[in-house]
Tab-separated table of C-alpha atoms in Angstrom:
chain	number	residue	atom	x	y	z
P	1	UNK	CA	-36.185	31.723	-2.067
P	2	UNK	CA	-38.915	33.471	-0.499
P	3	UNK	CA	-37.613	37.045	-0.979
P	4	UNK	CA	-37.854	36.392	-4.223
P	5	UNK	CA	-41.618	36.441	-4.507
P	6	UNK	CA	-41.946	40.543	-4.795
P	7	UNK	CA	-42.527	41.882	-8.180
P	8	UNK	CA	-41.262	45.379	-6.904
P	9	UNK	CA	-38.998	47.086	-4.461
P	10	UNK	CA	-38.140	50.791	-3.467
P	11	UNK	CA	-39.399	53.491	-5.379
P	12	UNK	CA	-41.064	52.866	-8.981
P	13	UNK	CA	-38.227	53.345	-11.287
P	14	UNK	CA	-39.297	51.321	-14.310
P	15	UNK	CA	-42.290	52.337	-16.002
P	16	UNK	CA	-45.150	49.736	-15.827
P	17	UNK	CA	-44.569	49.849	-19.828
P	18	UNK	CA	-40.828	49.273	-19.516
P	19	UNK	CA	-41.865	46.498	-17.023
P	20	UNK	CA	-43.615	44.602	-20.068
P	21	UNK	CA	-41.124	45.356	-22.751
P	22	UNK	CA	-38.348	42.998	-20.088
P	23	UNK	CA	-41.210	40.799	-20.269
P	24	UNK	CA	-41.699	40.424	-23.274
P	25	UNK	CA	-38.174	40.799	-24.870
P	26	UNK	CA	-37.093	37.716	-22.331
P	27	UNK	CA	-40.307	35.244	-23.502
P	28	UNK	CA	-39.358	35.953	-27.216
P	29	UNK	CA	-35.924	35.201	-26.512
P	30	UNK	CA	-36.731	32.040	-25.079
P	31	UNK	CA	-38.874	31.099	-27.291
P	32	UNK	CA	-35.954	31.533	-29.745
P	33	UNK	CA	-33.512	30.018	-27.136
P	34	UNK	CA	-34.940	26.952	-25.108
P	35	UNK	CA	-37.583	26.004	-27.279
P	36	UNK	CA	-36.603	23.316	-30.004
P	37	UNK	CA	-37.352	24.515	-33.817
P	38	UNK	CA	-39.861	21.870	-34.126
P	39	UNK	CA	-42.322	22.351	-30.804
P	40	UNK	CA	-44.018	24.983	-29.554
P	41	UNK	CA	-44.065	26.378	-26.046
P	42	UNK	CA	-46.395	27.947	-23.778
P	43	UNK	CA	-44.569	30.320	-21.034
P	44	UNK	CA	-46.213	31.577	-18.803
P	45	UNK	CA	-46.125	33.991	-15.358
P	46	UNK	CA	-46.074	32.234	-12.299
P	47	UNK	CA	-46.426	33.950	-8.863
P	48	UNK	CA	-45.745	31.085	-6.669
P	49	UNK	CA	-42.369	30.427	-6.466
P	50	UNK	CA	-42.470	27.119	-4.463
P	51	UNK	CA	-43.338	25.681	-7.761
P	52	UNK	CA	-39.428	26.538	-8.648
P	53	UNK	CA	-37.735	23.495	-7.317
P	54	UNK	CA	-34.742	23.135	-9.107
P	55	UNK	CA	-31.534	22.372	-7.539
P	56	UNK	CA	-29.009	25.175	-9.752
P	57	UNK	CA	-29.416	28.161	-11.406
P	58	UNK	CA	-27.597	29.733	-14.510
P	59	UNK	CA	-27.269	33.286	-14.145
P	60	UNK	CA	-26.346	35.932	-16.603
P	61	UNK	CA	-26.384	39.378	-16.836
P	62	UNK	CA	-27.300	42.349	-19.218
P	63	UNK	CA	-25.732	45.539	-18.047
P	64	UNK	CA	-26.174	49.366	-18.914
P	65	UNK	CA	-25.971	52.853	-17.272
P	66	UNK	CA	-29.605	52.262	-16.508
P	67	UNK	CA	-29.888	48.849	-15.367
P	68	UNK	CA	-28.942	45.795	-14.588
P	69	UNK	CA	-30.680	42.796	-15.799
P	70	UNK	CA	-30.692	39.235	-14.773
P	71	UNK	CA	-32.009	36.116	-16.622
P	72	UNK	CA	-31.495	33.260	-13.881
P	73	UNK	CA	-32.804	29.565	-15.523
P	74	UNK	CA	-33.425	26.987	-12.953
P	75	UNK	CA	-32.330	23.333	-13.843
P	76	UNK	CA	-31.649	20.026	-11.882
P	77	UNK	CA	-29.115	17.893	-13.308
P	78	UNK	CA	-31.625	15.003	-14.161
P	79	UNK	CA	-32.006	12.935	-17.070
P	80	UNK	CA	-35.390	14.233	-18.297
P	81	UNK	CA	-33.513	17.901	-18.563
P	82	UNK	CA	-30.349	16.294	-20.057
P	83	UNK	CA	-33.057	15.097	-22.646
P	84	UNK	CA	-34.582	18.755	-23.713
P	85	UNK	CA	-30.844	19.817	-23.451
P	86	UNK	CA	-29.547	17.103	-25.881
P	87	UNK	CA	-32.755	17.689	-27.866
P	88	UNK	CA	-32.339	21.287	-28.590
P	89	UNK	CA	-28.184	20.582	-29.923
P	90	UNK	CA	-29.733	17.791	-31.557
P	91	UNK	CA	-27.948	15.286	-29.792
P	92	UNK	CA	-28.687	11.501	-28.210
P	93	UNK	CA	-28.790	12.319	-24.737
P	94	UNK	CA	-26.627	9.227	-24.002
P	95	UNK	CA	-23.756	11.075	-25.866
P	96	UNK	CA	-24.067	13.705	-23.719
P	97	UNK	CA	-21.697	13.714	-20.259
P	98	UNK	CA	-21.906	15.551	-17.234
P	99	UNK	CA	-19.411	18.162	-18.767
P	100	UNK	CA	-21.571	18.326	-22.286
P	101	UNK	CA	-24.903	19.077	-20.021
P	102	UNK	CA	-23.429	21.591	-18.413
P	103	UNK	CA	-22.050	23.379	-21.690
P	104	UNK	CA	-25.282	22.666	-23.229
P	105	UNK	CA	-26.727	24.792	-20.668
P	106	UNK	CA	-24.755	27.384	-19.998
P	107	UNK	CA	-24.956	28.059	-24.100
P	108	UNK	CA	-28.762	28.413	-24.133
P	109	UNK	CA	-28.517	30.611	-21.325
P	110	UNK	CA	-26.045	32.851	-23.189
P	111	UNK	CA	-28.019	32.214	-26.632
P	112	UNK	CA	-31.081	33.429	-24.490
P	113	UNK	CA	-29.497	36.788	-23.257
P	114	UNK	CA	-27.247	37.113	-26.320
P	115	UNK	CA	-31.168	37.742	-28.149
P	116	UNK	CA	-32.248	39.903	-25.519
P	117	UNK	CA	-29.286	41.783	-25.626
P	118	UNK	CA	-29.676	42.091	-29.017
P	119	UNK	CA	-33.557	43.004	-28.547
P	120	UNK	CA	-32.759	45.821	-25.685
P	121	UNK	CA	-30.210	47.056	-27.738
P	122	UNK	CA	-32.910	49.255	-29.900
P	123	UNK	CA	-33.795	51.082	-26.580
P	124	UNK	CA	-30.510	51.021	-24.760
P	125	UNK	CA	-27.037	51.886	-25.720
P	126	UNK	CA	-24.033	50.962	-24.463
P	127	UNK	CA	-25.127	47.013	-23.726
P	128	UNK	CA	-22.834	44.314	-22.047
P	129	UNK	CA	-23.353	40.777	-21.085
P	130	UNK	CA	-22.138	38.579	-18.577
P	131	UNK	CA	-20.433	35.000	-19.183
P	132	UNK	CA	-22.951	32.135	-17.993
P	133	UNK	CA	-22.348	31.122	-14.206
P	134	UNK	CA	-23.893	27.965	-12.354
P	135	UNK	CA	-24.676	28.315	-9.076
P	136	UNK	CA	-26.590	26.282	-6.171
P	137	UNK	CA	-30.702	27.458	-5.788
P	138	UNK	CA	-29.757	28.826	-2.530
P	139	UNK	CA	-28.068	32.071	-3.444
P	140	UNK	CA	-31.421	33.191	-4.704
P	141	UNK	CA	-32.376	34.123	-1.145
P	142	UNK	CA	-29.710	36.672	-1.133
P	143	UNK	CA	-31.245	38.634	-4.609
P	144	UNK	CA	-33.103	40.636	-1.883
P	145	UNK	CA	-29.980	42.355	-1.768
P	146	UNK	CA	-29.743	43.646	-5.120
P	147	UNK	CA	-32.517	45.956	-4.120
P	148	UNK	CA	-34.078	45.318	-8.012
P	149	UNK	CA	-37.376	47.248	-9.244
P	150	UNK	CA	-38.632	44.320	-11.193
P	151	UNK	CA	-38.501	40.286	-10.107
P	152	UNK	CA	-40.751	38.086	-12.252
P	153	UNK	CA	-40.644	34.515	-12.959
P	154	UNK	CA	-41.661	32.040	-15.887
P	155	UNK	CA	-42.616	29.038	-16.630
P	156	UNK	CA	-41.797	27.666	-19.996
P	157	UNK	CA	-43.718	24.277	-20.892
P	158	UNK	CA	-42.503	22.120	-23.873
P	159	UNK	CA	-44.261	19.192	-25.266
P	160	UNK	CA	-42.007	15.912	-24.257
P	161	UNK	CA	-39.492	18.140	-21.865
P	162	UNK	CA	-40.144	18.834	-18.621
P	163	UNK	CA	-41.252	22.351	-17.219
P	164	UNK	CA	-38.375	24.930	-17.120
P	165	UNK	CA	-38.323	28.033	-15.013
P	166	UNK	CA	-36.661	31.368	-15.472
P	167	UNK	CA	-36.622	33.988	-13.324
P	168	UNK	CA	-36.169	37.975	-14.695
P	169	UNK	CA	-34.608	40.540	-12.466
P	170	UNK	CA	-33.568	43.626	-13.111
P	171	UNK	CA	-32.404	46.899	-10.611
P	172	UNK	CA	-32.680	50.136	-12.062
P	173	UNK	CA	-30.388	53.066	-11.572
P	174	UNK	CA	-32.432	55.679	-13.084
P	175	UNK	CA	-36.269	56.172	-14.293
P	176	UNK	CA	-36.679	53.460	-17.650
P	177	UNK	CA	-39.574	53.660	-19.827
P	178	UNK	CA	-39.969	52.051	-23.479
P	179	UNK	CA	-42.378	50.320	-25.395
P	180	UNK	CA	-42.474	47.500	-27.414
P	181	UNK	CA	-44.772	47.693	-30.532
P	182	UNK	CA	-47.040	44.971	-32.099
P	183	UNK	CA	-44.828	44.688	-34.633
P	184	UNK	CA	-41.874	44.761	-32.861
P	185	UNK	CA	-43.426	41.491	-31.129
P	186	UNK	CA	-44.382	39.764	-34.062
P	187	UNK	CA	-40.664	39.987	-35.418
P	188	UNK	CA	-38.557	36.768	-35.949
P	189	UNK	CA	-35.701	36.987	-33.976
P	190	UNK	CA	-33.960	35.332	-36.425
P	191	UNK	CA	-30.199	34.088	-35.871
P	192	UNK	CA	-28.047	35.497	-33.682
P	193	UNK	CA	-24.602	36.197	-35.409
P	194	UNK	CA	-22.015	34.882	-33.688
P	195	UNK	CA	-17.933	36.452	-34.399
């Protein structure tokens, strides 16, 4: 994973603002998505990726004429995760299989980027999203080849649950530059409506 340690490639596409608003879209989104209602979380930017140890990776996608972003969260299929998975469906983690983690996953991944979707959608239109994929930590060293403008990844630390990692990276297609306001930060997200 060691290509994946740049913050930029190429030429300078995104604005450094439009570089924060990903930023900062993606932490309130999981805030709203892997955090449960009753704890509070600190995320924060890591630079050393070593740190990110985790055996797969859930990958999804937010897609315009722009850009293409992707929201990759690290896991390992151990029993401490299963237990901050089962916690945040409100579940006993023994009632939870191997088929019900996964699931349980993939859905906070898509709750995550369903909000950011949601959130990028008053800069950007014309917004799709992918369907959650798992896939082993080693196709990471091939991102290099999606040539993106922004890479940077977080760590998101839960009381009781162990550390979680998510990596942001997005290629741009043409120059990107928004801002988002104070009180466009302070905003709930609210509930995502689901039809």
């Amino acid at each position: 994973m060691e290509e994946m340690t740049g913050q930029t490639t190429g030429s300078q596409l995104i604005s450094p603002s439009a570089r924060d608003g990903f930023d900062t879209l993606l932490q309130q989104a999981l805030k709203a998505s892997m955090v449960p209602s009753d704890a509070s979380a600190e995320i924060s930017v890591i630079d050393d990726i070593a740190a990110i140890s985790e055996k797969k990776i859930v990958v999804l996608t937010v897609s315009s004429y722009l850009f293409r972003l992707m929201v990759m969260l690290h896991f390992s299929p151990d029993a401490a995760t299963r237990g901050h998975f089962a916690r945040l469906n409100r579940v006993d983690p023994s009632e939870m299989d191997d088929q019900g983690f996964m699931d349980a996953i993939a859905e906070c991944g898509n709750l995550c980027c369903g909000i950011l979707n949601r959130d990028l959608g008053r800069f950007f239109p014309h917004l799709g999203m992918s369907t959650p994929n798992v896939i082993d930590s080693h196709c990471a060293a091939y991102l290099q080849r999606l040539n993106a403008e922004h890479i940077r990844h977080f760590a998101i630390d839960v009381p009781e649950s162990p550390r979680l990692h998510v990596s942001l990276c997005v290629s741009a297609y043409a120059e990107m530059d928004f801002a988002v306001s104070a009180d466009e930060q302070d905003v709930s997200t609210g509930e995502l409506e689901l039809f």
